[in-house]
Amino acid sequence: MPEGVRLRDVVALLEEFYPVHTAQSWDRVGLVAGDPEQSVGTILLAVDPTLDVVAEAVALGADLIITHHPLLLKGIHSVATTTAKGATITELLVNDIGLYCAHTNADVADPGVGQALSMACGLIDTEPLQVTEDQELGRVGDLPEPVSLQQLATRLVEHLPPTAGGIRVSGPAAAPVRRVAVLGGAGDSAFEAVRRSGADVYVTADLRHHPALEAREEARAAARAGASSTPYLVDAGHYATEWLWLPGLRDRLAARLGGSVDICLSSVRTDPWDFVVGAGGPESHHSENHPTDHGGMP
């Protein structure tokens, strides 16, 4: 068994990596549960502080969970076990498990979430995609040589954890891409920054119908005037694009804490989707199969 360290020492290290003041003003980061003086011998790293992640921590005998997403981003008025957050907090306290969250302060860190996603894409010479509240958010850079849009998406499949939804792509499969913008997690608020960056493709997640459609329509309109029809879009999933940060965090903690602590990556997939039915590309949706041809609603 590792000899352990004090929770306050782990917190100090995390806040060296991800200073609390660099989090966005709306965010809630830092120590959520735990006594700073308690001993930590096993740490579990996860994207989300879900009930299943806490159960995994209990089974492992973990003393601390470090997650990307906050548990208490919005105010709550009860910690009764009849609610998910109440049950989660109760399980943490009853089992003497600390919880620490590093969210947007990990997004903007170097290295952090953005660098992890840019490395998965194979980018070199990256720079900030945008600056928000004086913090660099997202990355944009170049591939060593052009690849097809499908090859880039395939590379991501090889590096990202599998999810039911897989990776959604908007653009011709054979289109060449070299300059790539990335933003882990929800990214459809950054389209203006992506256009300014000159990126051929934007890799992010949680792209909603209207912002994504409008972005592609603007690109097509520009192409009619002789410009490129970029940026193409790659929606690689919120959980998957941010999970990439965890192995790097494990390695950094291990390098600083040595053999005094066991550090584990959670095996719980906290992506909320379990399966997909009827998925297919444009080639599988011919007009004769459209539901309106059979009396369906338009």
mmCIF file of C-alpha atoms in Angstrom, residues 7-291:
data_model
loop_
_atom_site.group_PDB
_atom_site.id
_atom_site.type_symbol
_atom_site.label_atom_id
_atom_site.label_comp_id
_atom_site.label_asym_id
_atom_site.label_seq_id
_atom_site.Cartn_x
_atom_site.Cartn_y
_atom_site.Cartn_z
ATOM 1 C CA LEU A 7 -5.253 16.005 0.851
ATOM 2 C CA ARG A 8 -4.081 19.601 1.276
ATOM 3 C CA ASP A 9 -0.825 18.680 -0.509
ATOM 4 C CA VAL A 10 -2.709 17.230 -3.473
ATOM 5 C CA VAL A 11 -4.949 20.302 -3.598
ATOM 6 C CA ALA A 12 -1.883 22.582 -3.577
ATOM 7 C CA LEU A 13 -0.432 20.614 -6.480
ATOM 8 C CA LEU A 14 -3.673 20.751 -8.474
ATOM 9 C CA GLU A 15 -3.932 24.484 -7.920
ATOM 10 C CA GLU A 16 -0.359 24.860 -9.118
ATOM 11 C CA PHE A 17 -1.327 23.001 -12.317
ATOM 12 C CA TYR A 18 -4.718 24.703 -12.647
ATOM 13 C CA PRO A 19 -4.864 27.993 -10.716
ATOM 14 C CA VAL A 20 -8.370 28.647 -9.429
ATOM 15 C CA HIS A 21 -8.296 32.284 -10.590
ATOM 16 C CA THR A 22 -7.983 31.133 -14.223
ATOM 17 C CA ALA A 23 -11.429 29.502 -14.156
ATOM 18 C CA GLN A 24 -14.235 31.372 -15.912
ATOM 19 C CA SER A 25 -16.301 33.632 -13.681
ATOM 20 C CA TRP A 26 -19.401 31.419 -13.905
ATOM 21 C CA ASP A 27 -17.503 28.240 -12.987
ATOM 22 C CA ARG A 28 -17.249 26.407 -9.665
ATOM 23 C CA VAL A 29 -13.920 24.651 -9.187
ATOM 24 C CA GLY A 30 -11.796 23.427 -6.301
ATOM 25 C CA LEU A 31 -12.294 21.165 -3.304
ATOM 26 C CA VAL A 32 -15.927 20.078 -3.006
ATOM 27 C CA ALA A 33 -15.680 17.451 -0.257
ATOM 28 C CA GLY A 34 -13.004 16.200 2.105
ATOM 29 C CA ASP A 35 -10.860 17.230 5.064
ATOM 30 C CA PRO A 36 -7.606 18.887 3.942
ATOM 31 C CA GLU A 37 -5.800 16.967 6.685
ATOM 32 C CA GLN A 38 -7.043 13.507 5.650
ATOM 33 C CA SER A 39 -4.611 11.015 4.172
ATOM 34 C CA VAL A 40 -4.791 10.213 0.455
ATOM 35 C CA GLY A 41 -3.347 6.908 -0.717
ATOM 36 C CA THR A 42 -5.458 6.274 -3.839
ATOM 37 C CA ILE A 43 -6.786 8.836 -6.323
ATOM 38 C CA LEU A 44 -9.424 8.153 -8.988
ATOM 39 C CA LEU A 45 -9.565 10.401 -12.071
ATOM 40 C CA ALA A 46 -12.827 10.826 -14.012
ATOM 41 C CA VAL A 47 -14.641 13.253 -16.291
ATOM 42 C CA ASP A 48 -17.831 13.449 -14.211
ATOM 43 C CA PRO A 49 -18.604 12.946 -10.498
ATOM 44 C CA THR A 50 -21.479 10.516 -11.048
ATOM 45 C CA LEU A 51 -22.905 7.967 -8.646
ATOM 46 C CA ASP A 52 -21.204 5.167 -10.601
ATOM 47 C CA VAL A 53 -17.843 6.925 -10.364
ATOM 48 C CA VAL A 54 -18.261 7.310 -6.601
ATOM 49 C CA ALA A 55 -19.225 3.614 -6.347
ATOM 50 C CA GLU A 56 -16.061 2.759 -8.281
ATOM 51 C CA ALA A 57 -14.024 4.874 -5.871
ATOM 52 C CA VAL A 58 -15.576 3.061 -2.902
ATOM 53 C CA ALA A 59 -14.762 -0.327 -4.466
ATOM 54 C CA LEU A 60 -11.165 0.773 -5.109
ATOM 55 C CA GLY A 61 -10.733 2.151 -1.611
ATOM 56 C CA ALA A 62 -9.961 5.555 -3.112
ATOM 57 C CA ASP A 63 -9.562 8.545 -0.832
ATOM 58 C CA LEU A 64 -9.958 11.233 -3.496
ATOM 59 C CA ILE A 65 -11.781 11.668 -6.789
ATOM 60 C CA ILE A 66 -10.563 14.326 -9.212
ATOM 61 C CA THR A 67 -13.026 15.202 -11.960
ATOM 62 C CA HIS A 68 -13.207 17.692 -14.788
ATOM 63 C CA HIS A 69 -16.859 18.622 -14.430
ATOM 64 C CA PRO A 70 -18.112 20.213 -11.209
ATOM 65 C CA LEU A 71 -20.674 18.491 -9.023
ATOM 66 C CA LEU A 72 -22.227 21.727 -7.725
ATOM 67 C CA LEU A 73 -22.089 24.101 -10.692
ATOM 68 C CA LYS A 74 -25.568 25.387 -9.844
ATOM 69 C CA GLY A 75 -26.945 25.988 -6.374
ATOM 70 C CA ILE A 76 -28.884 23.245 -4.634
ATOM 71 C CA HIS A 77 -31.184 23.474 -1.629
ATOM 72 C CA SER A 78 -31.103 19.898 -0.371
ATOM 73 C CA VAL A 79 -28.602 17.076 0.006
ATOM 74 C CA ALA A 80 -31.262 14.471 0.704
ATOM 75 C CA THR A 81 -30.433 11.101 -0.816
ATOM 76 C CA THR A 82 -33.653 11.308 -2.822
ATOM 77 C CA THR A 83 -31.724 13.482 -5.293
ATOM 78 C CA ALA A 84 -28.714 12.446 -7.347
ATOM 79 C CA LYS A 85 -26.475 15.221 -6.015
ATOM 80 C CA GLY A 86 -27.568 14.571 -2.463
ATOM 81 C CA ALA A 87 -26.878 10.853 -2.816
ATOM 82 C CA THR A 88 -23.485 11.591 -4.357
ATOM 83 C CA ILE A 89 -22.475 13.959 -1.570
ATOM 84 C CA THR A 90 -23.685 11.496 1.060
ATOM 85 C CA GLU A 91 -21.668 8.646 -0.458
ATOM 86 C CA LEU A 92 -18.567 10.834 -0.528
ATOM 87 C CA LEU A 93 -18.925 11.897 3.087
ATOM 88 C CA VAL A 94 -19.910 8.499 4.475
ATOM 89 C CA ASN A 95 -16.910 6.870 2.794
ATOM 90 C CA ASP A 96 -14.427 9.665 3.624
ATOM 91 C CA ILE A 97 -13.749 10.336 -0.055
ATOM 92 C CA GLY A 98 -12.658 13.797 -1.119
ATOM 93 C CA LEU A 99 -13.786 15.389 -4.384
ATOM 94 C CA TYR A 100 -11.838 17.994 -6.328
ATOM 95 C CA CYS A 101 -12.995 19.557 -9.617
ATOM 96 C CA ALA A 102 -10.777 21.296 -12.195
ATOM 97 C CA HIS A 103 -12.994 22.532 -15.020
ATOM 98 C CA THR A 104 -12.391 25.672 -17.091
ATOM 99 C CA ASN A 105 -9.111 26.226 -15.240
ATOM 100 C CA ALA A 106 -8.017 22.885 -16.752
ATOM 101 C CA ASP A 107 -9.447 23.885 -20.151
ATOM 102 C CA VAL A 108 -7.187 26.935 -20.327
ATOM 103 C CA ALA A 109 -4.100 25.367 -18.741
ATOM 104 C CA ASP A 110 -0.892 24.474 -20.557
ATOM 105 C CA PRO A 111 -0.857 21.519 -20.626
ATOM 106 C CA GLY A 112 -4.589 21.068 -20.310
ATOM 107 C CA VAL A 113 -7.702 19.902 -22.117
ATOM 108 C CA GLY A 114 -7.020 21.888 -25.298
ATOM 109 C CA GLN A 115 -3.473 20.593 -25.640
ATOM 110 C CA ALA A 116 -4.607 17.005 -25.077
ATOM 111 C CA LEU A 117 -7.142 17.274 -27.907
ATOM 112 C CA SER A 118 -4.673 18.998 -30.230
ATOM 113 C CA MET A 119 -2.134 16.216 -29.575
ATOM 114 C CA ALA A 120 -4.774 13.590 -30.393
ATOM 115 C CA CYS A 121 -5.291 15.346 -33.730
ATOM 116 C CA GLY A 122 -1.514 15.399 -34.332
ATOM 117 C CA LEU A 123 -1.173 19.191 -34.460
ATOM 118 C CA ILE A 124 2.078 21.095 -34.309
ATOM 119 C CA ASP A 125 2.830 24.768 -33.610
ATOM 120 C CA THR A 126 -0.485 25.479 -31.899
ATOM 121 C CA GLU A 127 -1.732 28.835 -30.669
ATOM 122 C CA PRO A 128 -4.837 29.953 -28.766
ATOM 123 C CA LEU A 129 -8.131 29.718 -30.614
ATOM 124 C CA GLN A 130 -9.600 32.577 -28.595
ATOM 125 C CA VAL A 131 -9.119 34.555 -25.402
ATOM 126 C CA THR A 132 -12.032 34.564 -22.956
ATOM 127 C CA GLU A 133 -11.902 36.508 -19.672
ATOM 128 C CA ASP A 134 -8.156 37.006 -20.290
ATOM 129 C CA GLN A 135 -7.602 33.245 -20.596
ATOM 130 C CA GLU A 136 -6.536 31.305 -23.687
ATOM 131 C CA LEU A 137 -9.268 28.818 -24.644
ATOM 132 C CA GLY A 138 -9.016 26.164 -27.372
ATOM 133 C CA ARG A 139 -6.110 25.660 -29.752
ATOM 134 C CA VAL A 140 -5.486 25.989 -33.470
ATOM 135 C CA GLY A 141 -2.545 24.540 -35.341
ATOM 136 C CA ASP A 142 -1.399 22.599 -38.362
ATOM 137 C CA LEU A 143 -0.941 18.962 -39.226
ATOM 138 C CA PRO A 144 2.552 18.066 -40.464
ATOM 139 C CA GLU A 145 0.993 17.416 -43.876
ATOM 140 C CA PRO A 146 -2.527 17.519 -45.298
ATOM 141 C CA VAL A 147 -4.815 14.547 -44.744
ATOM 142 C CA SER A 148 -8.371 13.852 -45.794
ATOM 143 C CA LEU A 149 -11.211 14.816 -43.491
ATOM 144 C CA GLN A 150 -12.010 11.127 -43.095
ATOM 145 C CA GLN A 151 -8.401 10.319 -42.162
ATOM 146 C CA LEU A 152 -8.491 12.969 -39.425
ATOM 147 C CA ALA A 153 -11.756 11.584 -38.067
ATOM 148 C CA THR A 154 -10.325 8.055 -38.160
ATOM 149 C CA ARG A 155 -7.280 9.202 -36.217
ATOM 150 C CA LEU A 156 -9.549 10.607 -33.548
ATOM 151 C CA VAL A 157 -11.458 7.332 -33.316
ATOM 152 C CA GLU A 158 -8.141 5.645 -32.544
ATOM 153 C CA HIS A 159 -7.314 8.096 -29.725
ATOM 154 C CA LEU A 160 -10.684 8.831 -28.127
ATOM 155 C CA PRO A 161 -12.557 6.522 -25.754
ATOM 156 C CA PRO A 162 -15.436 4.767 -27.561
ATOM 157 C CA THR A 163 -18.939 6.156 -27.154
ATOM 158 C CA ALA A 164 -22.328 5.131 -28.511
ATOM 159 C CA GLY A 165 -22.575 8.218 -30.702
ATOM 160 C CA GLY A 166 -19.124 7.899 -32.250
ATOM 161 C CA ILE A 167 -17.876 10.898 -34.228
ATOM 162 C CA ARG A 168 -20.102 13.054 -36.456
ATOM 163 C CA VAL A 169 -18.514 14.790 -39.429
ATOM 164 C CA SER A 170 -19.814 17.544 -41.707
ATOM 165 C CA GLY A 171 -17.897 17.870 -44.969
ATOM 166 C CA PRO A 172 -16.704 15.738 -47.893
ATOM 167 C CA ALA A 173 -14.826 12.648 -46.669
ATOM 168 C CA ALA A 174 -12.039 13.158 -49.222
ATOM 169 C CA ALA A 175 -11.598 16.898 -48.600
ATOM 170 C CA PRO A 176 -7.989 17.787 -47.695
ATOM 171 C CA VAL A 177 -7.451 19.443 -44.310
ATOM 172 C CA ARG A 178 -4.351 20.748 -42.623
ATOM 173 C CA ARG A 179 -5.184 23.640 -40.294
ATOM 174 C CA VAL A 180 -7.291 22.401 -37.380
ATOM 175 C CA ALA A 181 -9.081 24.257 -34.571
ATOM 176 C CA VAL A 182 -9.971 22.317 -31.416
ATOM 177 C CA LEU A 183 -12.074 23.042 -28.347
ATOM 178 C CA GLY A 184 -12.863 20.233 -25.926
ATOM 179 C CA GLY A 185 -16.443 20.018 -24.686
ATOM 180 C CA ALA A 186 -19.272 22.222 -25.968
ATOM 181 C CA GLY A 187 -17.929 24.429 -28.745
ATOM 182 C CA ASP A 188 -20.644 25.936 -30.917
ATOM 183 C CA SER A 189 -20.160 29.374 -29.338
ATOM 184 C CA ALA A 190 -16.706 29.698 -30.938
ATOM 185 C CA PHE A 191 -17.536 29.663 -34.646
ATOM 186 C CA GLU A 192 -16.430 33.275 -35.176
ATOM 187 C CA ALA A 193 -13.029 32.507 -33.651
ATOM 188 C CA VAL A 194 -12.766 29.384 -35.805
ATOM 189 C CA ARG A 195 -13.460 31.389 -38.967
ATOM 190 C CA ARG A 196 -10.879 34.013 -37.968
ATOM 191 C CA SER A 197 -8.300 31.274 -37.379
ATOM 192 C CA GLY A 198 -8.477 30.076 -40.993
ATOM 193 C CA ALA A 199 -9.015 26.497 -39.856
ATOM 194 C CA ASP A 200 -9.957 23.889 -42.441
ATOM 195 C CA VAL A 201 -11.807 21.866 -39.821
ATOM 196 C CA TYR A 202 -13.155 22.447 -36.320
ATOM 197 C CA VAL A 203 -12.962 19.568 -33.818
ATOM 198 C CA THR A 204 -15.229 20.031 -30.807
ATOM 199 C CA ALA A 205 -18.433 18.602 -29.315
ATOM 200 C CA ASP A 206 -22.108 19.249 -28.537
ATOM 201 C CA LEU A 207 -22.749 20.996 -31.847
ATOM 202 C CA ARG A 208 -26.425 21.963 -31.974
ATOM 203 C CA HIS A 209 -28.435 21.819 -35.179
ATOM 204 C CA HIS A 210 -28.866 25.528 -35.901
ATOM 205 C CA PRO A 211 -25.358 26.823 -35.101
ATOM 206 C CA ALA A 212 -23.757 23.909 -36.987
ATOM 207 C CA LEU A 213 -26.065 24.277 -39.990
ATOM 208 C CA GLU A 214 -25.534 28.032 -40.125
ATOM 209 C CA ALA A 215 -21.756 27.567 -39.946
ATOM 210 C CA ARG A 216 -21.806 25.166 -42.887
ATOM 211 C CA GLU A 217 -24.197 27.396 -44.855
ATOM 212 C CA GLU A 218 -21.888 30.376 -44.356
ATOM 213 C CA ALA A 219 -18.976 28.274 -45.594
ATOM 214 C CA ARG A 220 -20.944 27.179 -48.665
ATOM 215 C CA ALA A 221 -21.933 30.773 -49.384
ATOM 216 C CA ALA A 222 -18.276 31.813 -49.194
ATOM 217 C CA ALA A 223 -17.380 29.015 -51.589
ATOM 218 C CA ARG A 224 -19.843 30.386 -54.159
ATOM 219 C CA ALA A 225 -17.855 33.623 -54.050
ATOM 220 C CA GLY A 226 -14.625 31.755 -54.737
ATOM 221 C CA ALA A 227 -13.454 31.089 -51.176
ATOM 222 C CA SER A 228 -12.992 27.721 -49.520
ATOM 223 C CA SER A 229 -16.053 25.849 -48.205
ATOM 224 C CA THR A 230 -14.350 25.431 -44.847
ATOM 225 C CA PRO A 231 -14.403 25.011 -41.931
ATOM 226 C CA TYR A 232 -15.676 21.454 -41.919
ATOM 227 C CA LEU A 233 -16.980 20.179 -38.612
ATOM 228 C CA VAL A 234 -16.090 17.215 -36.415
ATOM 229 C CA ASP A 235 -18.288 16.592 -33.363
ATOM 230 C CA ALA A 236 -16.294 14.058 -31.353
ATOM 231 C CA GLY A 237 -18.416 14.061 -28.193
ATOM 232 C CA HIS A 238 -18.211 16.052 -24.964
ATOM 233 C CA TYR A 239 -17.099 13.217 -22.686
ATOM 234 C CA ALA A 240 -14.606 11.820 -25.201
ATOM 235 C CA THR A 241 -12.864 15.094 -26.067
ATOM 236 C CA GLU A 242 -12.361 15.944 -22.389
ATOM 237 C CA TRP A 243 -11.427 12.424 -21.253
ATOM 238 C CA LEU A 244 -8.166 12.873 -23.181
ATOM 239 C CA TRP A 245 -6.948 15.190 -20.412
ATOM 240 C CA LEU A 246 -7.024 12.468 -17.742
ATOM 241 C CA PRO A 247 -3.960 10.377 -18.741
ATOM 242 C CA GLY A 248 -1.810 13.499 -18.827
ATOM 243 C CA LEU A 249 -3.054 14.535 -15.401
ATOM 244 C CA ARG A 250 -2.268 11.048 -14.081
ATOM 245 C CA ASP A 251 1.279 11.293 -15.384
ATOM 246 C CA ARG A 252 1.841 14.771 -13.945
ATOM 247 C CA LEU A 253 0.527 13.767 -10.530
ATOM 248 C CA ALA A 254 2.600 10.583 -10.527
ATOM 249 C CA ALA A 255 5.751 12.531 -11.420
ATOM 250 C CA ARG A 256 5.268 14.896 -8.477
ATOM 251 C CA LEU A 257 3.850 12.478 -5.898
ATOM 252 C CA GLY A 258 6.111 9.551 -6.739
ATOM 253 C CA GLY A 259 5.126 6.194 -5.303
ATOM 254 C CA SER A 260 3.303 7.687 -2.328
ATOM 255 C CA VAL A 261 -0.086 7.525 -4.068
ATOM 256 C CA ASP A 262 -1.858 5.128 -6.453
ATOM 257 C CA ILE A 263 -3.511 7.021 -9.312
ATOM 258 C CA CYS A 264 -6.238 5.284 -11.340
ATOM 259 C CA LEU A 265 -8.244 6.251 -14.407
ATOM 260 C CA SER A 266 -11.945 5.605 -13.986
ATOM 261 C CA SER A 267 -13.349 2.751 -16.060
ATOM 262 C CA VAL A 268 -16.823 4.315 -15.922
ATOM 263 C CA ARG A 269 -18.005 5.803 -19.218
ATOM 264 C CA THR A 270 -19.920 8.888 -18.131
ATOM 265 C CA ASP A 271 -21.101 9.734 -21.648
ATOM 266 C CA PRO A 272 -24.903 9.715 -21.173
ATOM 267 C CA TRP A 273 -25.766 7.817 -24.378
ATOM 268 C CA ASP A 274 -25.949 4.010 -24.498
ATOM 269 C CA PHE A 275 -26.823 3.046 -28.069
ATOM 270 C CA VAL A 276 -27.782 4.433 -31.476
ATOM 271 C CA VAL A 277 -30.475 3.130 -33.831
ATOM 272 C CA GLY A 278 -30.758 3.855 -37.536
ATOM 273 C CA ALA A 279 -27.599 5.916 -37.946
ATOM 274 C CA GLY A 280 -26.292 6.399 -41.461
ATOM 275 C CA GLY A 281 -24.653 8.875 -43.794
ATOM 276 C CA PRO A 282 -26.358 10.834 -46.576
ATOM 277 C CA GLU A 283 -25.918 7.920 -48.983
ATOM 278 C CA SER A 284 -28.284 5.817 -46.850
ATOM 279 C CA HIS A 285 -31.125 8.351 -46.968
ATOM 280 C CA HIS A 286 -32.432 8.336 -50.513
ATOM 281 C CA SER A 287 -35.649 10.138 -51.293
ATOM 282 C CA GLU A 288 -37.588 6.890 -51.695
ATOM 283 C CA ASN A 289 -36.859 6.109 -48.031
ATOM 284 C CA HIS A 290 -37.839 9.518 -46.653
ATOM 285 C CA PRO A 291 -40.731 9.278 -44.177
#
